[in-house]
C-alpha positions as a Python dict, from the first residue, in 0.01 Angstrom:
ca = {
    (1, 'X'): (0, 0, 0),
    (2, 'X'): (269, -161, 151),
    (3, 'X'): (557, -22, -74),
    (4, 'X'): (433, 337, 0),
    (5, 'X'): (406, 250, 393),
    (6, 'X'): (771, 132, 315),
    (7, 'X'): (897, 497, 164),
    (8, 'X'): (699, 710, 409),
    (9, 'X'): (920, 524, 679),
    (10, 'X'): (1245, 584, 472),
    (11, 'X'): (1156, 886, 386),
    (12, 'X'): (1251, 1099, 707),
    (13, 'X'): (1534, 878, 759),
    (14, 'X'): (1695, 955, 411),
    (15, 'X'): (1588, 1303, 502),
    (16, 'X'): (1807, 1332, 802),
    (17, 'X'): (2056, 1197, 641),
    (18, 'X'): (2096, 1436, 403),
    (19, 'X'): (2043, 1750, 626),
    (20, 'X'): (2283, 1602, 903),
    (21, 'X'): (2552, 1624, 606),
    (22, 'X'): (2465, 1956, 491),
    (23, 'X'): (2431, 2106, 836),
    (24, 'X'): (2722, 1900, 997),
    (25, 'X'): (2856, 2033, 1306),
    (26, 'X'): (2546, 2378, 1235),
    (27, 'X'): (2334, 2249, 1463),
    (28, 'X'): (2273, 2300, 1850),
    (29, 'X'): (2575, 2123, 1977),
    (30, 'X'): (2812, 2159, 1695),
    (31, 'X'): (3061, 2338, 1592),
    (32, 'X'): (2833, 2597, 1464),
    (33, 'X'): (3022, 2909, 1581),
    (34, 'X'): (3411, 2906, 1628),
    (35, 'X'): (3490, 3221, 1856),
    (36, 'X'): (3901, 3178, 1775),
    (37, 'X'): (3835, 3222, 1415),
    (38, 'X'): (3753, 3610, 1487),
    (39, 'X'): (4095, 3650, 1581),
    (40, 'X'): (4298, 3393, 1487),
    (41, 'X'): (4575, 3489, 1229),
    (42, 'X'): (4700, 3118, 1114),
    (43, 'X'): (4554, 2836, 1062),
    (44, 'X'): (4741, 2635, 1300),
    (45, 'X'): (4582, 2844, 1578),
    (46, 'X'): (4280, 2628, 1541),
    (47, 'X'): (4178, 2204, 1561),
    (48, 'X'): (4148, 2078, 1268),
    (49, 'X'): (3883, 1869, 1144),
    (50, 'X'): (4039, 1512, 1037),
    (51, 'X'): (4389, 1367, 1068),
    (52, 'X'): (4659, 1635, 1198),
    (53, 'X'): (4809, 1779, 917),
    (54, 'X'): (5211, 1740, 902),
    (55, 'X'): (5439, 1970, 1030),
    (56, 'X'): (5768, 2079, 818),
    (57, 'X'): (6006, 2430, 819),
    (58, 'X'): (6214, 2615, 591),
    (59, 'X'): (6565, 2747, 630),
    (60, 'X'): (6632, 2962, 893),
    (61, 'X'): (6732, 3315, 636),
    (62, 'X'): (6427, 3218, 427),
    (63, 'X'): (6133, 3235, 627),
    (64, 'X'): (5929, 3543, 443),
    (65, 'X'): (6081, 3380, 74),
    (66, 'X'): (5772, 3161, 58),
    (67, 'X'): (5482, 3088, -61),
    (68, 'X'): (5171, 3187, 185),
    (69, 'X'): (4810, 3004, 181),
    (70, 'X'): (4594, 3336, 284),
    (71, 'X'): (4227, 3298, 354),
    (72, 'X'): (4043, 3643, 367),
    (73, 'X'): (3791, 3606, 695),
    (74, 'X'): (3516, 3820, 611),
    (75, 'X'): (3177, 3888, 711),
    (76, 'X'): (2839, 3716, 587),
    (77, 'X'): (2551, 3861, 447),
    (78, 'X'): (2213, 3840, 633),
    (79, 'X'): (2023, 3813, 302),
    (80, 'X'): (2232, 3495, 168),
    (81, 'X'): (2097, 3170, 140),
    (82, 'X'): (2093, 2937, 428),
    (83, 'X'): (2306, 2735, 213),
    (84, 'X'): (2535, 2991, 79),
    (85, 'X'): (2825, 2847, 353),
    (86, 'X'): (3054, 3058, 570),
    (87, 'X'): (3473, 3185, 506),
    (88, 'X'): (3565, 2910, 735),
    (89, 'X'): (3419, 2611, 502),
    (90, 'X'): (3717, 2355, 536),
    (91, 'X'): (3923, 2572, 723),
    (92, 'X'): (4196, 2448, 885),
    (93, 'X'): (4174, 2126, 719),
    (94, 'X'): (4220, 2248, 354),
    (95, 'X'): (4470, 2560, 364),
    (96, 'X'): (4720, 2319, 596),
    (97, 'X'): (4660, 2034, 362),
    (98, 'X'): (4703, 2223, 21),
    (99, 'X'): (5037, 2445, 138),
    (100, 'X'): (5180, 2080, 261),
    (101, 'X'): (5139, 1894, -58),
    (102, 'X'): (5280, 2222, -256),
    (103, 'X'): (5576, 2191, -49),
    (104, 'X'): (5609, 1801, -95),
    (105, 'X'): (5571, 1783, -486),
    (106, 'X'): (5657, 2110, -617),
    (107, 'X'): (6029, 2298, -527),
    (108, 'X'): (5808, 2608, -414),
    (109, 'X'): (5909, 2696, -22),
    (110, 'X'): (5542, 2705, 192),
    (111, 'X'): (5517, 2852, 518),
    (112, 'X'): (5377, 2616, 728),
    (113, 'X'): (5129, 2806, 901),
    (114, 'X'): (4895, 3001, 663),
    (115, 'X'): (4804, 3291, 698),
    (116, 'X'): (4394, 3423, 812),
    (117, 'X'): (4312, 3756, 724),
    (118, 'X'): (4068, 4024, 672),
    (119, 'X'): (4020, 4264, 382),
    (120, 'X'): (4109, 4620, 590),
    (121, 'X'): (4439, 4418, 719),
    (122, 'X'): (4771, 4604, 643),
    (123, 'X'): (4921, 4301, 602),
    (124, 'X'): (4704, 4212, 321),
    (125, 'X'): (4946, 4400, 83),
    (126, 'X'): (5243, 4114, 167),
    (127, 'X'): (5038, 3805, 16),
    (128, 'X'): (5004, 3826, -330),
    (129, 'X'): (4738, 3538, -363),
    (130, 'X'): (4446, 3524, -131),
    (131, 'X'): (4185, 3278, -117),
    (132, 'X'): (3817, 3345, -68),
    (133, 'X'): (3540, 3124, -44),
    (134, 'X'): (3169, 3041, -15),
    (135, 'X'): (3117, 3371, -256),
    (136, 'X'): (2716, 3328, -246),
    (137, 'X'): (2752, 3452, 122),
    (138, 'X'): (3017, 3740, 64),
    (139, 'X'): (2907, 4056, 175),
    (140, 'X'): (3135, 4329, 138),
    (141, 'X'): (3141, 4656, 400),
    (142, 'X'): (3232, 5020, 273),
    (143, 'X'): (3568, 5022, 349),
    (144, 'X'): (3605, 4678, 195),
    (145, 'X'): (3492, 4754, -142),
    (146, 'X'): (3757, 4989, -318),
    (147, 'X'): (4050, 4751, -153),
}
């Protein structure tokens, strides 16, 4: 009796545990909705989540000779999964962190500031390699679907 008094105490704590991880920062008093990600167009427009990423440039006549980290925003579907995440999962953190390290170990040229954005964008046609995640949330709209 006193080993199951023992897990019903641990119980909700381990509980908590686990849903304060998966709903870090999606709770009442997080950062649960970001209004700048709507229209921000790099990722340096927004904090980042852990240690500030570094900062570096390229030479002057170079500056659209690079490689660009572009994450499509997009919108979410209201019949996903609760658990099916959001476009911004990692976001800064990850697009600043991967187009750093490309630049440090590879000879590719990276733009330092990324580049956010959406689908119907005209710009979309200059970035050859876009990045999309959290696909068990992706809804796509009508004009969306035949870009």
């Amino acid at each position: 009796m006193k080993e199951f008094s023992l897990l019903m105490l641990l119980f909700p704590l381990l509980a908590g545990a686990l849903w304060a991880q998966r709903w870090r920062g999606g709770l009442p008093g997080g950062d649960s909705y970001y209004p700048e990600f709507e229209t921000c167009r790099t990722a340096r427009e927004v904090p980042w989540h852990s240690t500030p990423p570094p900062n570096w440039t390229n030479e002057a006549g170079f500056a659209k000779d690079v490689f660009t980290f572009t994450r499509i925003r997009r919108d979410t579907s209201p019949y996903s999964s609760w658990r099916a995440g959001r476009w911004w999962t990692d976001f800064p953190d990850s697009d600043l962190n991967l187009s750093f390290r490309l630049q440090q170990v590879t000879s590719m040229k990276v733009d330092p500031d990324g580049r956010v954005l959406n689908l119907t964008d005209p710009d979309l046609c200059n970035y050859p390699w876009i990045y999309m995640v959290e696909p068990g949330s992706l809804e796509l709209r009508d004009e969306e679907v035949p870009i």
